[in-house]
Coordinates of C-alpha atoms and ligand atoms in Angstrom, one line a residue:
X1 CA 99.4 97.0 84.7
X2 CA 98.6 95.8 88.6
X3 CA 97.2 92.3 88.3
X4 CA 95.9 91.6 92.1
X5 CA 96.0 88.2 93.4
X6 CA 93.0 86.8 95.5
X7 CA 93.7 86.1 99.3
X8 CA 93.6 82.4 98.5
X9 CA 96.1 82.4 95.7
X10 CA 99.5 80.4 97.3
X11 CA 103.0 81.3 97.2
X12 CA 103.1 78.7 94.0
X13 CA 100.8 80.5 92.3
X14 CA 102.4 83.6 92.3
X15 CA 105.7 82.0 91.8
X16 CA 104.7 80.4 88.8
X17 CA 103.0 83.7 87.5
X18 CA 105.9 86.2 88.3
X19 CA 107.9 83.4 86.2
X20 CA 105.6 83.4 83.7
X21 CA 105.6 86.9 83.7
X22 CA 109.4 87.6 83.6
X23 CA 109.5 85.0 80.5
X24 CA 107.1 87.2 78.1
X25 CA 109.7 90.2 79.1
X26 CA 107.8 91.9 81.9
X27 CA 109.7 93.7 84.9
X28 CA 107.8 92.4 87.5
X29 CA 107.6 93.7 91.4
X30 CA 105.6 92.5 94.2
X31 CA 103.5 94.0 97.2
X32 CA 101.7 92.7 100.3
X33 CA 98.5 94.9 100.4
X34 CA 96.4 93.3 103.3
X35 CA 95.4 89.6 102.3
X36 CA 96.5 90.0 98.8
X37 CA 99.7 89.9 96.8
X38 CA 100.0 92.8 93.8
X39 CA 101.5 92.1 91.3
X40 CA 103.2 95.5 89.4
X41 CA 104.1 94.6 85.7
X42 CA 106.2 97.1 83.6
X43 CA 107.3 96.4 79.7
X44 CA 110.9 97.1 79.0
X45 CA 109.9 99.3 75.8
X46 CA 107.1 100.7 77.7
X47 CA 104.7 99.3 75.0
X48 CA 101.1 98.9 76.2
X49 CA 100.3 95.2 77.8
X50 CA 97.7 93.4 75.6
X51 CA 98.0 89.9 77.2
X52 CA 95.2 88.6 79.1
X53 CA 96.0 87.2 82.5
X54 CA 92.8 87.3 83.9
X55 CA 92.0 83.2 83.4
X56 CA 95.4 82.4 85.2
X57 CA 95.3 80.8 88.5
X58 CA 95.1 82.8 91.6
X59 CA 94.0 86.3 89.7
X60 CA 91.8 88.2 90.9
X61 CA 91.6 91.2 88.5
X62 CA 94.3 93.2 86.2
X63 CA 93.8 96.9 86.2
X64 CA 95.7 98.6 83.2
X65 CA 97.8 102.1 84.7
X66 CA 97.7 105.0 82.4
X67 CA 101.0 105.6 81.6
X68 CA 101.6 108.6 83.7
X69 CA 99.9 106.7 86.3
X70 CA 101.6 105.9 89.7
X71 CA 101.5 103.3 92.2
X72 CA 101.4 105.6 95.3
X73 CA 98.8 107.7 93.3
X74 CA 96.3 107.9 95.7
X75 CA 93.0 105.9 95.4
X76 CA 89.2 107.9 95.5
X77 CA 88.4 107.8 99.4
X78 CA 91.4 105.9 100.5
X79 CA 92.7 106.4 104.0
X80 CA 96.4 107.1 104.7
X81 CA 98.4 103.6 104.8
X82 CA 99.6 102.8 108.1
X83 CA 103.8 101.9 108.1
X84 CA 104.5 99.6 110.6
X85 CA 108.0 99.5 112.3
X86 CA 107.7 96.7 114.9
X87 CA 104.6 97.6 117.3
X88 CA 105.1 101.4 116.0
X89 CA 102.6 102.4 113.3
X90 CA 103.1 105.5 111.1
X91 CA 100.3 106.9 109.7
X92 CA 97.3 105.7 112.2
X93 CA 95.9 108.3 114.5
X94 CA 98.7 108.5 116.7
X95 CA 101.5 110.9 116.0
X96 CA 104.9 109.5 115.9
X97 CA 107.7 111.5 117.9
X98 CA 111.2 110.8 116.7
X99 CA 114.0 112.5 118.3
X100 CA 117.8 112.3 118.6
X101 CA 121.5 114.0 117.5
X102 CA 122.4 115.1 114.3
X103 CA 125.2 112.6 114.5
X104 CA 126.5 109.8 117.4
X105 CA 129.2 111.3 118.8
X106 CA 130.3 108.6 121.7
X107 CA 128.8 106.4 123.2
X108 CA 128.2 108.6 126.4
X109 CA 126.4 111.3 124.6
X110 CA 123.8 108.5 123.0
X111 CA 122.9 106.6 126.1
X112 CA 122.2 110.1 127.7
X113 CA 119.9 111.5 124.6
X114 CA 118.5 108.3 124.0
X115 CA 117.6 108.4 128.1
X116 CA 116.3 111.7 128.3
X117 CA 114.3 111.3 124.8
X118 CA 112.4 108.2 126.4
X119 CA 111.9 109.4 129.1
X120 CA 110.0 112.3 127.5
X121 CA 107.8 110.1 125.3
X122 CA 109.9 109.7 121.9
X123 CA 109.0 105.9 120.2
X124 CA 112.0 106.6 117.8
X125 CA 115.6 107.4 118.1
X126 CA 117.6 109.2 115.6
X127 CA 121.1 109.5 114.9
X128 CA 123.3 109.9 112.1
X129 CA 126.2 107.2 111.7
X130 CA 127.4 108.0 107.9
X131 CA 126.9 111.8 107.6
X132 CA 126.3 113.2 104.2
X133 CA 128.6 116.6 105.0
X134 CA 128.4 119.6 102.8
X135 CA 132.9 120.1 103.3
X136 CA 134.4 116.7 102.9
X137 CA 136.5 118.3 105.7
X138 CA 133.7 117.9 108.7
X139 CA 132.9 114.9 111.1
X140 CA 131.6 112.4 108.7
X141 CA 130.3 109.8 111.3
X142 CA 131.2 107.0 113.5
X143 CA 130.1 104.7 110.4
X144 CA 129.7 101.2 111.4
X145 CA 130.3 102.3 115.3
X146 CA 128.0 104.6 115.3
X147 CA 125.1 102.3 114.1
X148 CA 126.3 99.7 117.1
X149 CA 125.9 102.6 119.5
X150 CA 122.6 103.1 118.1
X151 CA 121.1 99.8 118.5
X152 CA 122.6 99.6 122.0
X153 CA 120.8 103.0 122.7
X154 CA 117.7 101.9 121.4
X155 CA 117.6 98.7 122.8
X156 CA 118.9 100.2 126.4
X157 CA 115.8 102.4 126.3
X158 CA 113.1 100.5 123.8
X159 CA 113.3 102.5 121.2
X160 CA 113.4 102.4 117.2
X161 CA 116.4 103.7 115.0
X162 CA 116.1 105.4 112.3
X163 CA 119.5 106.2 110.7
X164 CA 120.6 107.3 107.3
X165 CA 122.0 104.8 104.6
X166 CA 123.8 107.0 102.2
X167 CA 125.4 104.8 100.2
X168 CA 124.2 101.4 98.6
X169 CA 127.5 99.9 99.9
X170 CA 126.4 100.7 103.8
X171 CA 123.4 99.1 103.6
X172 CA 123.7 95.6 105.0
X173 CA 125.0 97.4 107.7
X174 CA 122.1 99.7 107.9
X175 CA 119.7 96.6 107.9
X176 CA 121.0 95.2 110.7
X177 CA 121.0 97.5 112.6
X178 CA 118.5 100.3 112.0
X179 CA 114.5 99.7 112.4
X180 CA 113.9 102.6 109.4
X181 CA 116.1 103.6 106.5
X182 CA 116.7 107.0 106.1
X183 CA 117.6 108.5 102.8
X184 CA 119.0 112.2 103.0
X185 CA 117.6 115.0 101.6
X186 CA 120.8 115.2 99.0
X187 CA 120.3 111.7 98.0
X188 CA 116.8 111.8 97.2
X189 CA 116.9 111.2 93.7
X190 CA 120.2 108.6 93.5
X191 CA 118.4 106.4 91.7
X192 CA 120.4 103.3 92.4
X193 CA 120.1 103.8 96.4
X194 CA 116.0 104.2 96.2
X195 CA 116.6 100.9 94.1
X196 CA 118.3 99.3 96.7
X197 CA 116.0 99.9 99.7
X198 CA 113.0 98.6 97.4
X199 CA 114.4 95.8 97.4
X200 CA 114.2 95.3 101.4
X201 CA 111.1 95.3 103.1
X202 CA 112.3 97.8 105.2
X203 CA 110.3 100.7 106.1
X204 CA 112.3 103.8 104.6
X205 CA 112.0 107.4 105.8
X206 CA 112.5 109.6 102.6
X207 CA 113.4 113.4 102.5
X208 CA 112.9 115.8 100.1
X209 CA 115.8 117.1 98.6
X210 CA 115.7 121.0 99.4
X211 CA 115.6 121.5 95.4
X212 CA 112.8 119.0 94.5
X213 CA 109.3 119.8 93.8
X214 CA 106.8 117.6 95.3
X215 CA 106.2 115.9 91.8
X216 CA 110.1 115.0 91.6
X217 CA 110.1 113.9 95.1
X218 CA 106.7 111.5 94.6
X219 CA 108.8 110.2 91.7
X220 CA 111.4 109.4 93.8
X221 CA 108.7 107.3 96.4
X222 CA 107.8 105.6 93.2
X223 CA 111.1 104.3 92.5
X224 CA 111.1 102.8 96.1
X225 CA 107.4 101.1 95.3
X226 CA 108.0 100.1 92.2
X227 CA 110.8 97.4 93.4
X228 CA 107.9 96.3 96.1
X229 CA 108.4 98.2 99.4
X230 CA 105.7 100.0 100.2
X231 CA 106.7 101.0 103.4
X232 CA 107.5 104.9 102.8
X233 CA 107.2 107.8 104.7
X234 CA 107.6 110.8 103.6
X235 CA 109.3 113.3 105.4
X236 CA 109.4 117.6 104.6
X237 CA 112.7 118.9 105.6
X238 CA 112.7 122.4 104.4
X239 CA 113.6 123.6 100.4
X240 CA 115.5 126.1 99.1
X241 CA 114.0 129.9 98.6
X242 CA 115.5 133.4 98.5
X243 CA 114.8 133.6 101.9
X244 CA 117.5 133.3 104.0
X245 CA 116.3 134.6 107.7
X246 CA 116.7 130.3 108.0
X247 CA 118.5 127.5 106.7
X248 CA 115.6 126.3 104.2
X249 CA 112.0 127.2 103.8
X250 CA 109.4 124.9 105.5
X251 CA 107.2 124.0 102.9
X252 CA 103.9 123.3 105.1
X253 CA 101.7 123.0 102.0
X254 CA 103.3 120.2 101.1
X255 CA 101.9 118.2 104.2
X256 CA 98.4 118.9 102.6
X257 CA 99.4 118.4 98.7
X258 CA 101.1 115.2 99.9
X259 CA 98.0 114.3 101.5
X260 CA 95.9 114.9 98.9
X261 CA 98.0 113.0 96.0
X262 CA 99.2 109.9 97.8
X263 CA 98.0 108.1 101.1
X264 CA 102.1 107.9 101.8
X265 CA 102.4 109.3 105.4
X266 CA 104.5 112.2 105.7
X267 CA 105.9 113.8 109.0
X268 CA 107.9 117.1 109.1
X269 CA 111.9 117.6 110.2
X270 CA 112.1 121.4 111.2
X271 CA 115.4 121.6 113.1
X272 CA 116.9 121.1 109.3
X273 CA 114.3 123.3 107.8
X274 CA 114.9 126.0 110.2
X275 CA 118.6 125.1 111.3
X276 CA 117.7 126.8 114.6
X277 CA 116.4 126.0 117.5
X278 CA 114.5 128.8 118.4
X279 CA 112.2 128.0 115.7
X280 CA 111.6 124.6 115.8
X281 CA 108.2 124.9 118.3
X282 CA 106.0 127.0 116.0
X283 CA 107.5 124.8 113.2
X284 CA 106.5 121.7 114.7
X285 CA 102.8 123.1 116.1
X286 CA 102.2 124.1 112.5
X287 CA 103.2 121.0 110.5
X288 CA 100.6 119.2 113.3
X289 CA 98.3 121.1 112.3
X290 CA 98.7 120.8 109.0
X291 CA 98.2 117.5 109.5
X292 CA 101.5 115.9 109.6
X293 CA 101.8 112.2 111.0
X294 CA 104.9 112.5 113.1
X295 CA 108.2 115.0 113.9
X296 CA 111.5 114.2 113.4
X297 CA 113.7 116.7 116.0
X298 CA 117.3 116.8 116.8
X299 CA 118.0 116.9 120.4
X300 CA 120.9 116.4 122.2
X301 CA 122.0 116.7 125.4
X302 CA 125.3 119.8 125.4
X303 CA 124.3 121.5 122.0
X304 CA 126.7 123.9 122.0
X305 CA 129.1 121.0 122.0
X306 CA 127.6 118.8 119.3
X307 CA 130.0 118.3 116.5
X308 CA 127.6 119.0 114.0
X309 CA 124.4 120.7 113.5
X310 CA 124.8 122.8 117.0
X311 CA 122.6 125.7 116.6
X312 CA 119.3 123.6 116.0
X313 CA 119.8 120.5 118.6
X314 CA 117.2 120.8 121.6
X315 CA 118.1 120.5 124.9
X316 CA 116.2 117.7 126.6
X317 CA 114.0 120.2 129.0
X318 CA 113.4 122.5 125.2
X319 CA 112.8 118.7 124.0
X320 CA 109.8 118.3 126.6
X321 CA 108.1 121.6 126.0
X322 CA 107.6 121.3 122.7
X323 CA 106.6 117.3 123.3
X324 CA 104.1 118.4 125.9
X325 CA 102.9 121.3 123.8
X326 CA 102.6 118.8 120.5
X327 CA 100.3 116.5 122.4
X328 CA 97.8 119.3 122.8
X329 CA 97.6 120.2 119.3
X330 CA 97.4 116.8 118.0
X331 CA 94.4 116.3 121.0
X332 CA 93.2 119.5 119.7
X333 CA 93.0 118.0 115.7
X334 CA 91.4 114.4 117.4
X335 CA 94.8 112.7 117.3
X336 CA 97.0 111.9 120.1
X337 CA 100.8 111.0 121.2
Ligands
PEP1 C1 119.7 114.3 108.8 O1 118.5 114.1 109.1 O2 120.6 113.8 109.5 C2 120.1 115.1 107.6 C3 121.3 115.2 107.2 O3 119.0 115.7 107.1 P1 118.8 116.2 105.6 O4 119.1 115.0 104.7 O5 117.3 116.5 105.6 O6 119.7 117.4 105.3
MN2 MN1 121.6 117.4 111.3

């Protein structure tokens, strides 16, 4: 059940109601939507809700969910929902560049990519401080330093950070510094983590894991909602196939499907997809065309000496083809950079 509040409905009002709410046994969660607060009611049992709310103060209307029903399912005619990050919106007609190293390595080699990436015309830097290695062996991050090196990139050159939160234990950490939440492709469905970033009003940047359908991955995005952030983006990173002429598959249908189920944007990651760079230019003119709201590209500035995820990192000048080459397909489809 999603009983929506009227724009003139106060903070008592829906104080009162969520307490009234939790009292009859409800699990409730809570959304801005424009002017209006939702309210998103579950039963512990799952048992269908027969109370009326409709005469309480400050209701507008309750609309019952069938059960298999979703928040982010999306609405006849409705537009894609715009994620803001400070004055950077996700989802509008612009197309959002986001660019960086797999991982911080010093601070030298951020303040250089972040540099060169801003200089090109990226809004968003990426970076990887906890690293989610496949060998417990391999660089695992700077952690905590790395995120400080981040924010002093970012705020050096005026970007965003976007950063991956791995663990629910990193994440005050993550919130204070990073702009987006990332959550990794292998920690899509820990349930806990989506949890904990639903909690926060932080807009989060979810991959797919490379073994999720798009249903399982959706499910996951509901998980986020469902605890009242509905700032989610979406973001196709390549799934595994029998192919294995790359790293993972690029699943561009899923740009469209995603589209079509949910007005979540979604952008597209194909240096992991593809895990080389060679590739990563008709990967990235595709999933604009496709109609993906943004790109997010590894770039560093030595890749053959990056400590991780070498053999897909741009260079900075392989950086600004493809950006220059991205804005003409996006001007091509009506949207712009
Ligand atoms: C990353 O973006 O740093 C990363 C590890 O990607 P993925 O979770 O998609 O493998
Ligand atoms: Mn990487």
């Amino acid at each position: 059940m999603i009983i929506i509040m009227n724009p003139e409905a106060n903070e008592e009002d829906i104080i009162s109601l969520s307490g009234l709410l939790q009292e009859k046994g409800f699990k409730v969660s809570k959304l801005k939507e424009g002017k209006n607060t939702i309210i998103h009611l579950t039963t512990k049992e799952n048992k269908p809700i027969t109370f009326d709310f409709k005469a309480l103060p400050g209701v507008e209307k309750c609309i019952p969910l069938a059960k298999q029903e979703r928040l982010l399912d999306k609405k006849v005619d409705e537009k894609t929902l715009k994620v803001r990050v400070g004055k950077e919106v996700i989802g509008g007609n612009k197309i959002v560049m986001m660019a960086g190293p797999c991982a911080v390595e010093s601070e030298s080699q951020i303040m250089q990519i972040a540099r060169s990436i801003k200089e090109i015309g990226a809004t968003f830097l990426r970076g990887g401080a906890y690293k989610p290695r496949t060998s417990p062996y391999s660089f695992q991050g700077l952690e905590l330093e790395g995120l400080k090196l981040l924010r002093q990139a970012a705020d050096e050159y005026n970007l965003k950070v976007v950063s991956e939160v791995t663990s629910e234990k990193y994440l005050d950490n993550c919130l204070k510094y990073c702009d987006m939440l990332q959550i990794g492709a292998r920690n899509m469905q820990n349930f806990e983590l989506l949890k904990a970033v639903g909690k926060t009003n932080t807009a989060v940047l979810l991959k797919r894991s490379p073994g999720a359908k798009i249903e399982e991955w959706l499910g996951a995005a509901e998980y986020i909602i469902a605890e009242g952030n509905r700032n989610i983006v979406l973001c196709e990173r390549g799934i595994n196939t029998f192919e294995n002429a790359t790293r993972y598959t690029l699943d561009i249908s899923a740009v469209p499907i995603v589209k079509s189920k949910t007005s979540l944007p979604i952008i597209v990651d194909p240096s992991h997809a593809s895990g080389n760079s060679a590739l990563i230019h008709s990967l990235s003119l595709a999933s604009l065309a496709a109609g993906a709201d943004g790109l997010l590209i590894e770039a560093h500035n030595d890749p053959k000496f990056a400590i991780s995820d070498a053999r897909q990192q741009l260079t900075p000048k392989e950086y600004e083809k493809l950006f220059l080459e991205a804005k003409n397909v996006s001007k091509s489809i009506g949207r712009k950079i």
